[in-house]
Coordinates of C-alpha atoms in Angstrom, one line a residue:
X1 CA 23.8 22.6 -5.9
X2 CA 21.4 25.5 -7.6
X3 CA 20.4 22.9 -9.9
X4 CA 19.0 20.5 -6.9
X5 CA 18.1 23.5 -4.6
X6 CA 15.9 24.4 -7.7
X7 CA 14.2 21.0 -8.2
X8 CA 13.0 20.4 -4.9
X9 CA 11.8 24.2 -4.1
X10 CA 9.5 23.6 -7.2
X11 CA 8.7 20.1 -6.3
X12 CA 7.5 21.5 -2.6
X13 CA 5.6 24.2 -3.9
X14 CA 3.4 21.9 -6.4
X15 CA 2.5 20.4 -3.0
X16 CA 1.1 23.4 -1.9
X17 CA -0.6 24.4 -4.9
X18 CA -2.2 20.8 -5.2
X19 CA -3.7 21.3 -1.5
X20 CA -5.0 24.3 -2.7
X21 CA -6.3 22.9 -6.0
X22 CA -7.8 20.0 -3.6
X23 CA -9.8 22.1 -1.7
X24 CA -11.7 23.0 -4.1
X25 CA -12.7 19.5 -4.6
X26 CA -13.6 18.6 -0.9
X27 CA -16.9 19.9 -0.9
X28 CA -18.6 17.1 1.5
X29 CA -17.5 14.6 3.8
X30 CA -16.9 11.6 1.8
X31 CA -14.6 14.0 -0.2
X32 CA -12.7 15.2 2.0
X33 CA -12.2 11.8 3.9
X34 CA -12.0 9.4 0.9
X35 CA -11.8 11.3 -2.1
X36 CA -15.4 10.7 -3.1
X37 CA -15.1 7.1 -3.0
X38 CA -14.2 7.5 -7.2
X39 CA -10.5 6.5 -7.1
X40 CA -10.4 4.6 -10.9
X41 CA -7.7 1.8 -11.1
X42 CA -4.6 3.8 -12.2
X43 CA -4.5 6.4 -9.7
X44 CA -6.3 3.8 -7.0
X45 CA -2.9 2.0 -7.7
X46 CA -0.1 4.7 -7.7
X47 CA -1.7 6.4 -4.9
X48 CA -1.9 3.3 -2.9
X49 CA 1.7 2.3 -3.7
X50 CA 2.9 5.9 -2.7
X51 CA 1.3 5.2 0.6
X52 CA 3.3 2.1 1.9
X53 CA 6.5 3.0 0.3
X54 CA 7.6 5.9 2.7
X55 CA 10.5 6.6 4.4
X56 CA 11.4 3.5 6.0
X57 CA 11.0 1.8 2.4
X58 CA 13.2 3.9 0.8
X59 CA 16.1 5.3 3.0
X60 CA 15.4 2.1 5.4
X61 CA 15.6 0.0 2.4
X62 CA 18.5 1.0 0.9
X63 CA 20.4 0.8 4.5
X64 CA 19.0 -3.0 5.3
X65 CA 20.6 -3.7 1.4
X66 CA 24.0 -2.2 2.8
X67 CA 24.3 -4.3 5.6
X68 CA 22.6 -7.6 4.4
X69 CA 22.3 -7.2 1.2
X70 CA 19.9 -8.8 -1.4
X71 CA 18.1 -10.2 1.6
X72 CA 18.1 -6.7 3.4
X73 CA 14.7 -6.4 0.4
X74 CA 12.6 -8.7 2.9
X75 CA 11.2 -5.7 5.2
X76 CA 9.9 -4.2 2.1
X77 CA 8.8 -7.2 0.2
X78 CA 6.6 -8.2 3.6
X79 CA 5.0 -4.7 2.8
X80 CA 4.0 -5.4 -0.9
X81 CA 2.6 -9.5 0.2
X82 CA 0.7 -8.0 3.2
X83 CA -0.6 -5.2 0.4
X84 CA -1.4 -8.5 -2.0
X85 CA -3.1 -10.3 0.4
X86 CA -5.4 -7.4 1.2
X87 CA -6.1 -6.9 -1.9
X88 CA -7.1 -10.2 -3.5
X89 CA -9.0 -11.6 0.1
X90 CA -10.2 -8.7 1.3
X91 CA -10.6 -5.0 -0.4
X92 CA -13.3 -6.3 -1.9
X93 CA -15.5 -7.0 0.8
X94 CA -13.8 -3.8 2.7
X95 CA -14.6 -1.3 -0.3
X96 CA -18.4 -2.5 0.0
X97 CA -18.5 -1.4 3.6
X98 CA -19.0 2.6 3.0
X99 CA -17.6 3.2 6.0
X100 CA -14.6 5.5 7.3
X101 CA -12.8 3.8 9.5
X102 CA -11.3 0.4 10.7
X103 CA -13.6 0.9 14.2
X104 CA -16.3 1.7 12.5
X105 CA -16.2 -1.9 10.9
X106 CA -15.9 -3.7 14.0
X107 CA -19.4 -1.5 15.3
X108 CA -21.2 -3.1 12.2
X109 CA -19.9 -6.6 12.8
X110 CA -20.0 -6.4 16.4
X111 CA -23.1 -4.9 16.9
X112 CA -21.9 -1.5 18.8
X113 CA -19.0 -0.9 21.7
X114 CA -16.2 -1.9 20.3
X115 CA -15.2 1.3 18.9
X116 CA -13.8 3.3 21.1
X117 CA -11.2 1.3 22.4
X118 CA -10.1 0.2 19.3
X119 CA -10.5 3.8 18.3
X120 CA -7.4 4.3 20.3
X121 CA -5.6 1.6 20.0
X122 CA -5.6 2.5 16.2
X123 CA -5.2 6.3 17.1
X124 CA -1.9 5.5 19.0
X125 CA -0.6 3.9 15.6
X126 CA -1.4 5.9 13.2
X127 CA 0.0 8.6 15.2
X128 CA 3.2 7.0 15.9
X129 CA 3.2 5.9 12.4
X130 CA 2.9 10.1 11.2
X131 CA 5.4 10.8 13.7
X132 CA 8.5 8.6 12.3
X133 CA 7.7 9.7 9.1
X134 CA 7.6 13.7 10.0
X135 CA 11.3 12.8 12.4
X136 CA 12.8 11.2 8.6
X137 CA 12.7 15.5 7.1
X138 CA 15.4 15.7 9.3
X139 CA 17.6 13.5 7.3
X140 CA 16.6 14.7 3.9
X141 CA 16.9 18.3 4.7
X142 CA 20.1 17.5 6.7
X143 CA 22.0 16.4 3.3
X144 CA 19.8 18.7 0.8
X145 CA 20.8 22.3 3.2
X146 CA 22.5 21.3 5.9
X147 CA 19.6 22.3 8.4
X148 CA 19.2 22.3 11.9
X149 CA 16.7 19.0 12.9
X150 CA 14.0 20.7 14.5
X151 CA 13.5 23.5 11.6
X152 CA 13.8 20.5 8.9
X153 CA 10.7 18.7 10.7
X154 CA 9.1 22.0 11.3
X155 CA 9.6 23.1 7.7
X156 CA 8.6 19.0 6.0
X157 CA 6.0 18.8 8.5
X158 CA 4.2 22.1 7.8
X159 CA 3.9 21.5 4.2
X160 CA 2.2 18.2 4.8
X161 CA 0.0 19.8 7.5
X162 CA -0.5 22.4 5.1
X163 CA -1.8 20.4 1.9
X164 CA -3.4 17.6 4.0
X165 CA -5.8 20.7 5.8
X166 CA -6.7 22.4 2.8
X167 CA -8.4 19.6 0.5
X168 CA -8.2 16.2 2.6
X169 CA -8.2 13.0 1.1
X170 CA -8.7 14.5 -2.5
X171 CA -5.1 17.1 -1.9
X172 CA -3.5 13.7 -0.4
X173 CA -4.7 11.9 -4.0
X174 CA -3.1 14.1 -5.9
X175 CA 0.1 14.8 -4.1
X176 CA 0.3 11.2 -3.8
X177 CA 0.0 10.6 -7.4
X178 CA 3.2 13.0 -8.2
X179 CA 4.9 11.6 -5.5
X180 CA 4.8 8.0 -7.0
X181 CA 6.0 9.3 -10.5
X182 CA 8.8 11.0 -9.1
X183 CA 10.1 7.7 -6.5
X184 CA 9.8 5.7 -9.9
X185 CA 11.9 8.1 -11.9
X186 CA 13.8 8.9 -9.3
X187 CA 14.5 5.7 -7.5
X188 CA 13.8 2.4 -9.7
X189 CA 14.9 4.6 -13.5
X190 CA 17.7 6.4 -12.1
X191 CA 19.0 5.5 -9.0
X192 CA 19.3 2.1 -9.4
X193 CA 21.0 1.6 -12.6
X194 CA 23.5 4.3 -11.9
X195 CA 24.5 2.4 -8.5
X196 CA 24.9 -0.5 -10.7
X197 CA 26.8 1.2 -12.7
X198 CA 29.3 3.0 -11.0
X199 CA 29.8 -0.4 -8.5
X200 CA 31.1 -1.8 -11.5
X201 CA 28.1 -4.2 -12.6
X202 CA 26.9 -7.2 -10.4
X203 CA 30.0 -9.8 -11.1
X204 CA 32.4 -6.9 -9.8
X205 CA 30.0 -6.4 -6.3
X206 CA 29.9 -10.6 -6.5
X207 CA 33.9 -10.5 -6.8
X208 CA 33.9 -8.1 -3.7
X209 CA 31.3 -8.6 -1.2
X210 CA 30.7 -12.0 0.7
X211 CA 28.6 -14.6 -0.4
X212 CA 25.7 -13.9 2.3
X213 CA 25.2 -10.6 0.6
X214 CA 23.7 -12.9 -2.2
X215 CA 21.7 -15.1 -0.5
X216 CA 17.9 -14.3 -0.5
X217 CA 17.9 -16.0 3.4
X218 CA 21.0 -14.0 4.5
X219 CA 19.4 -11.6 6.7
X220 CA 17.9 -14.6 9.1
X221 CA 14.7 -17.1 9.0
X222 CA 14.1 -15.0 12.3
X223 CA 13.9 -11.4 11.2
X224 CA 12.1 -12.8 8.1
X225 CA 9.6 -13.9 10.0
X226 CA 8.8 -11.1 12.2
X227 CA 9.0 -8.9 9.3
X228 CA 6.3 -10.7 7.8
X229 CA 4.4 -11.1 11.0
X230 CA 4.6 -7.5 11.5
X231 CA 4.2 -5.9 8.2
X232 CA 2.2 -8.1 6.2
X233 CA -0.4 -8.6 8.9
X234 CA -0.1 -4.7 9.6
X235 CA -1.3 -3.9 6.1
X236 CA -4.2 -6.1 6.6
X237 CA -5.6 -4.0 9.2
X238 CA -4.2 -0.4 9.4
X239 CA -6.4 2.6 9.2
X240 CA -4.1 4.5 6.9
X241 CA -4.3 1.3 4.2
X242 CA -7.7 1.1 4.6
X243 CA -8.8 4.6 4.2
X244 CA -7.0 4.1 0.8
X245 CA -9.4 1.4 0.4
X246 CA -12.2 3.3 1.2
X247 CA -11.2 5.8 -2.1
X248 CA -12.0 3.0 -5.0
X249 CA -14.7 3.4 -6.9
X250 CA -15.6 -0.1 -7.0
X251 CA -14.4 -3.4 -5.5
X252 CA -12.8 -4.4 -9.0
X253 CA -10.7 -1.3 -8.9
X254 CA -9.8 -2.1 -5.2
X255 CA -8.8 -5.7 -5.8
X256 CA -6.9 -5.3 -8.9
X257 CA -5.6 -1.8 -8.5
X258 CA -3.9 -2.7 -5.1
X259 CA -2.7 -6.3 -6.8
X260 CA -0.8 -3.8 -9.0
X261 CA 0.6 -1.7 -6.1
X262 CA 1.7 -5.3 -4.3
X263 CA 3.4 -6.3 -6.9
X264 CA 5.5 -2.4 -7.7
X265 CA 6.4 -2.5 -3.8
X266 CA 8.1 -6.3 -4.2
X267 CA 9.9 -4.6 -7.2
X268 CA 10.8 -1.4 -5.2
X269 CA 12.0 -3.9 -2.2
X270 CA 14.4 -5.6 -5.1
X271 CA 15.5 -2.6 -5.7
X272 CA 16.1 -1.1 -2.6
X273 CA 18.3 -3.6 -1.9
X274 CA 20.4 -3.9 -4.9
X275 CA 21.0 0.2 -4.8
X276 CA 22.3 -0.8 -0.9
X277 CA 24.1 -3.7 -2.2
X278 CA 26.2 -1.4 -4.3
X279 CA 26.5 1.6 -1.8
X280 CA 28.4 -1.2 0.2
X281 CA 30.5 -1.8 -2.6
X282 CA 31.7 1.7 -3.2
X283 CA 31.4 2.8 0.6
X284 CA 32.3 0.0 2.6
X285 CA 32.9 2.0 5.8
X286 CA 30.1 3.8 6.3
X287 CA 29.4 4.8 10.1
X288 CA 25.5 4.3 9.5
X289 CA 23.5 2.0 6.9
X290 CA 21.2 4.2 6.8
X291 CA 23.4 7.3 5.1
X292 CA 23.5 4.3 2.1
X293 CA 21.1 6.5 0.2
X294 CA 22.3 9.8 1.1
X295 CA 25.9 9.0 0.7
X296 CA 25.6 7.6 -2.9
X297 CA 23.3 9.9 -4.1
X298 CA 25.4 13.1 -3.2
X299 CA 28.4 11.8 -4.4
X300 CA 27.2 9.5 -7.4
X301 CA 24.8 11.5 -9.1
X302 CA 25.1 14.4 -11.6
X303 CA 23.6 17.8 -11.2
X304 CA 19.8 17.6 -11.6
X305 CA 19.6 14.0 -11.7
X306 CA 20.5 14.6 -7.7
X307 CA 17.8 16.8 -7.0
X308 CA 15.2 14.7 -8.5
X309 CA 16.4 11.8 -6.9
X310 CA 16.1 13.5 -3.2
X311 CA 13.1 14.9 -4.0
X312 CA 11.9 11.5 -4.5
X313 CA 12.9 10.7 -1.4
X314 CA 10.8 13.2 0.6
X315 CA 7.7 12.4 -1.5
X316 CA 8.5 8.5 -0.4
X317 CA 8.5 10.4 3.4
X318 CA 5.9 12.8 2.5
X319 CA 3.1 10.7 1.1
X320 CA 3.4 8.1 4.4
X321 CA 3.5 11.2 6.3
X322 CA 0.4 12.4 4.9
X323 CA -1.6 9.3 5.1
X324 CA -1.2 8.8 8.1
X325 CA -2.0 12.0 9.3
X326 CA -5.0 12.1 7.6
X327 CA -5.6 8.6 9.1
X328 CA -4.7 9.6 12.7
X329 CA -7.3 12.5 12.5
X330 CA -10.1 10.7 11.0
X331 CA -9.9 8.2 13.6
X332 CA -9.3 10.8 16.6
X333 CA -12.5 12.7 15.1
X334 CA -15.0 10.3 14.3
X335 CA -13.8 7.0 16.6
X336 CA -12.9 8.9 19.8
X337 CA -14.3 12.2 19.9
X338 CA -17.5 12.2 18.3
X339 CA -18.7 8.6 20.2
X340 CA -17.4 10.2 23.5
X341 CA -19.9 13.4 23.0
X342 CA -22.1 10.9 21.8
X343 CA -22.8 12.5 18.4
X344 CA -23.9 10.5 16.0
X345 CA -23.4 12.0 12.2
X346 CA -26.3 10.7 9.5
X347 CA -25.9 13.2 6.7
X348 CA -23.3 12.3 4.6
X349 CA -23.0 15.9 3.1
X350 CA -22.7 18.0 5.7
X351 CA -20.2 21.0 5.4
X352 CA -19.5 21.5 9.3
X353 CA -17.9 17.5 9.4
X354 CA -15.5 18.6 6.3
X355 CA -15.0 21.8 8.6
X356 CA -14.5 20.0 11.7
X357 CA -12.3 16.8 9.8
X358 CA -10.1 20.0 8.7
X359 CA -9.6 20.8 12.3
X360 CA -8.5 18.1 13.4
X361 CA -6.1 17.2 10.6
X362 CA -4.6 20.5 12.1
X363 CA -4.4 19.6 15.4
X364 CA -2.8 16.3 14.7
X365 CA -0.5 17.8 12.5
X366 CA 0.6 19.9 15.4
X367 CA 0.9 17.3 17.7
X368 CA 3.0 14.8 15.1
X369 CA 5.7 18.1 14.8
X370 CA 6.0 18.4 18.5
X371 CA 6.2 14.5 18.8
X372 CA 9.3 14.1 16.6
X373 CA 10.6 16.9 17.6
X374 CA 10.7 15.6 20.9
X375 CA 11.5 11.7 20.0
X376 CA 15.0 10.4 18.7
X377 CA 14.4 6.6 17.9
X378 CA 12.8 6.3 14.8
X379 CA 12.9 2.6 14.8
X380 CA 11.5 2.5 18.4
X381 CA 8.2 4.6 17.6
X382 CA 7.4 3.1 14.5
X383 CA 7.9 -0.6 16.6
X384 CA 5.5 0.6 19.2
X385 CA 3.2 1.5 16.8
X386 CA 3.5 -2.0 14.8
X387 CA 3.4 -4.0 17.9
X388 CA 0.1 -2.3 19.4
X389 CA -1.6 -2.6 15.3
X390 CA -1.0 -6.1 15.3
X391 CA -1.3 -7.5 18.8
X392 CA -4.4 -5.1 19.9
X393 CA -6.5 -5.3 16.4
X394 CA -5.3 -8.1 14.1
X395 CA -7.7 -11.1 15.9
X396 CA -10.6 -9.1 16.2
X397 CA -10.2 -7.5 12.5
X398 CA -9.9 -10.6 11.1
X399 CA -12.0 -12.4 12.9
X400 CA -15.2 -10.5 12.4
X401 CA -14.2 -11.2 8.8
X402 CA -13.7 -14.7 9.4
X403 CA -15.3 -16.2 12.0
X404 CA -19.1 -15.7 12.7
X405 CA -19.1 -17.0 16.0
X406 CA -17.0 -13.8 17.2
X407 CA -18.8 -12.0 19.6
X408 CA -18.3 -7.8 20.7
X409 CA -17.3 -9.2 24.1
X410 CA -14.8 -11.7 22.6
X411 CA -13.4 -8.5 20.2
X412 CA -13.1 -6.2 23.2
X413 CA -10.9 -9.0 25.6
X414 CA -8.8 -9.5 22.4
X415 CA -8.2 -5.7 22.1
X416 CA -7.4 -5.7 26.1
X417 CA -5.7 -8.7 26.8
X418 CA -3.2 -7.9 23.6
X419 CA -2.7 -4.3 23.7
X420 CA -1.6 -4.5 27.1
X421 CA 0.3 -7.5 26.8
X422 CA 1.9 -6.1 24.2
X423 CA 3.0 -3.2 26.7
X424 CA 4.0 -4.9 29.1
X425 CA 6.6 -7.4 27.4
X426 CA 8.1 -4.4 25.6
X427 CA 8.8 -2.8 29.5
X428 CA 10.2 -6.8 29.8
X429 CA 12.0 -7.7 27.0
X430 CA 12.6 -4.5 25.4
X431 CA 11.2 -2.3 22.7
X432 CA 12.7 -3.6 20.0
X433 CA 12.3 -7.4 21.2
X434 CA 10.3 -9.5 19.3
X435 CA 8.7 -11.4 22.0
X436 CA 6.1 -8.6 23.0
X437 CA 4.1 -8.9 19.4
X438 CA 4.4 -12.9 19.3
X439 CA 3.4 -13.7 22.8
X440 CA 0.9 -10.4 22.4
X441 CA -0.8 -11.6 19.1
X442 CA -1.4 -15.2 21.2
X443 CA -2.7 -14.0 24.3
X444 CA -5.1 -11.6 21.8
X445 CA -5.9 -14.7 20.0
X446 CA -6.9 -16.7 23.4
X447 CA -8.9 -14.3 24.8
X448 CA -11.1 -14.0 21.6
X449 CA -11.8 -17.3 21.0
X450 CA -12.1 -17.9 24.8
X451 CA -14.7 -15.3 25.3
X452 CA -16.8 -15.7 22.2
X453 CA -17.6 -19.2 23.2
X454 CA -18.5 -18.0 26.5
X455 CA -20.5 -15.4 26.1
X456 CA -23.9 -15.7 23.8
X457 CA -23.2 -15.2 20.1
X458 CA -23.8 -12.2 18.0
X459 CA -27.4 -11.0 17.4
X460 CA -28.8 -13.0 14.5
X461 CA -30.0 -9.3 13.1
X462 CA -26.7 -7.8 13.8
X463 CA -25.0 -10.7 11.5
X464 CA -27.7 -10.5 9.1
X465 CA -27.1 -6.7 8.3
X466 CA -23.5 -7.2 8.3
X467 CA -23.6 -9.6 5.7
X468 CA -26.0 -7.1 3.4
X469 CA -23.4 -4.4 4.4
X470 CA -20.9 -6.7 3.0
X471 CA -22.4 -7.8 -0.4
X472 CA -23.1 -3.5 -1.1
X473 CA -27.0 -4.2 -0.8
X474 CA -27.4 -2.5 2.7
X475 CA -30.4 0.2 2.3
X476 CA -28.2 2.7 3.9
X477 CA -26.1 3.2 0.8
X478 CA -28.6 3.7 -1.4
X479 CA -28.3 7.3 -0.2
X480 CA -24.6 7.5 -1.9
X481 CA -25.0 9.4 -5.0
X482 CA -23.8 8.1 -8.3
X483 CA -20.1 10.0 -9.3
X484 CA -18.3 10.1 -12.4
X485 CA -15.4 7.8 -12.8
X486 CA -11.8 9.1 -12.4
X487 CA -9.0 7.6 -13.4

């Protein structure tokens, strides 16, 4: 195992030195948060890619192809159409904003007040979301040197505090961009063919697994469903995508780069599930589908090849991890904190916000450790989070984008009435029910249209400027300073 030990020490420490390296970079605010805004098309698109595919993706992936087979690619596959759909529909439009958050979008279209409580409502799940990636270390480390759980999230978690503090959004890019290399190497070039391979070719896994591991419906019209209600809707509106978003240099680069990074995440999802398909082949009796991807890579996989391919594995878990936690303290900064001392930030520039966006990314980081050290249930926490993203914030997201006739009174009910109807059917029906984000997402979707017509409609002004802001011809971006390209 030198070999492997070797591979991923080195791989770890070009983290580090990229967070250093990115430091360097973040010299303002719009650095530090979104990279400069100067994200060109190719890394725009591998960093964005690197971003959804995490953990879950990967490990979860390969588990779901293990125990439904081809079908078991539908979780991932409702990641890359929600990615699509914000990307042709609506990156455009987002990119134009110049803004830094999800809540600061619904104070331009809204006309004020509605940020706060969506501020935490989006705080909760990008948390959550950091959290369930930081608890995954546990499982890499586990297999890679056979460590005690609280040390392996201590030790993954650090480095991602530690590279995500230093240089921001601009460390993130970079790390982000190695990361996707290696998970393509190491996952679609590697992985997957060797699986193949070894499970004797697809008409030898045909000749031994049922048929419902290769129908493309097998998992259940059900599960399908809520996958795509959950995830693909979740990408629409999630702080963490969106701060991507925020990076591209222009709205062509955001539409087509991220059409790109859709369409690699329905390949990954393929793939996923065809490396699980085969893991079931050669280890039908596995006490978890989720050691798929451990098992068959540590006993599979030659000398090297092994390292590489579990060090693409933690970059799948480090660059969610990190995007979220970058996410989660942008929002707890700027959305919560800053509107509750009721500062309000106007230079763009200013050294003490990259100093005090640093801070917080190291107090969130702190908190996301001591949160998955404490929680067990990775699939629970990251449901929570799902299930507040979509029933609190999808109707008054898209609405604003949709519907003029929305009103800030209308957006705040909706954010009420779901988020805590969402709570309250998961203390009913259980966490991982999927009543609570159905009947949730309706009552959200009754109160905002209920309200808005009740209540008098949005300032014409208000609408007006939010339509400028929209088309990039507000005056207040003229202060943005023109940036060289980077691809």
């Amino acid at each position: 195992m030198a070999v492997d030990y070797t591979v991923i020490v080195v791989y770890l420490a070009g983290m580090l030195a990229m967070g250093w390296w990115g430091m360097r970079r973040a010299k303002s605010k719009s650095d530090f948060l979104v990279a400069g805004r100067r994200l060109g098309p190719v890394m725009y698109s591998g960093t964005m890619a690197a971003i959804v595919l995490g953990g879950a993706s990967t490990i979860g992936g390969v588990g779901l192809g293990y125990k439904y087979g081809l079908s078991g690619a539908w979780m991932v596959f409702a990641i890359g159409l929600g990615l699509l759909a914000l990307s042709v529909f609506f990156s455009a439009r987002i990119a134009r904003l110049k803004v830094y958050t999800v809540s600061e979008m619904l104070d331009l279209r809204y006309g004020g007040k509605a940020g706060v409580i969506s501020g935490v409502v989006m705080w909760a799940y990008t948390l959550m979301l950091a959290t369930t990636s930081t608890i995954a270390y546990a499982t890499i480390f586990d297999v890679l040197f056979d460590m005690n759980r609280t040390v392996a999230i201590i030790l993954g978690g650090s480095i991602v505090v530690a590279y995500s503090t230093l240089g921001g959004m601009w460390s993130i890019t970079l790390t982000d961009m190695v990361q996707f290399v290696v998970k393509t190497i190491g996952v679609l070039l590697l992985l997957l063919p060797i699986a193949v391979v070894k499970a004797g070719g697809f008409a030898e896994m045909k000749a031994k697994l049922p048929t419902t591991y290769f129908d493309p419906l097998g998992i259940g019209g059900e599960t399908i469903f809520t996958y795509v209600l959950i995830y693909t809707f979740g990408m629409l509106i999630g702080q963490d995508i969106w701060q991507r978003v925020f990076t591209a240099r222009g709205d062509k680069t955001a539409k087509w780069g991220g059409t790109v990074a859709g369409t690699y995440c329905l390949a990954y999802a393929v793939a996923g599930a065809v490396i699980g398909t085969a893991a079931k082949v050669l280890y039908p009796k596995l006490g978890s589908a989720d050691d798929a991807f451990a098992t068959i890579v540590k006993d599979e996989l030659p000398i090297g090849v092994r390292g590489l391919v579990l060090a693409a594995a933690l970059a799948a878990v480090m660059s969610t991890s990190s995007g979220a936690l970058i996410a989660c303290a942008t929002v707890a900064n700027n959305d919560i904190w800053s509107r509750l001392r009721g500062v309000v930030r106007r230079a763009e520039d200013a050294h003490d916000e990259v100093k005090g966006n640093r801070a917080f990314i190291l107090i969130m980081g702190v908190a996301v450790i001591g949160t998955a050290i404490a929680l067990n249930d990775v699939v629970e926490a990251l449901t929570v989070a799902y299930n507040l993203l979509v029933g609190g914030l999808l109707v008054p997201i898209l609405g604003g984008l949709l519907w003029k006739r929305g009103t800030v009174q209308g957006a705040l009910a909706s954010v009420s009435v779901g988020g805590l109807a969402v709570i309250g059917l998961m203390a009913t029906y259980g966490i991982l029910a999927n009543e609570p984000v159905y009947y949730g997402l309706l009552a959200s979707l009754v109160a905002y249209v209920a309200v808005s017509l009740a209540t008098k409609p949005t300032d014409a002004a208000v609408l007006n400027a939010w339509r400028e802001r929209l088309a990039g011809r507000s005056p207040e971006l003229a202060t943005d300073e023109p940036v060289p390209a980077h691809r």
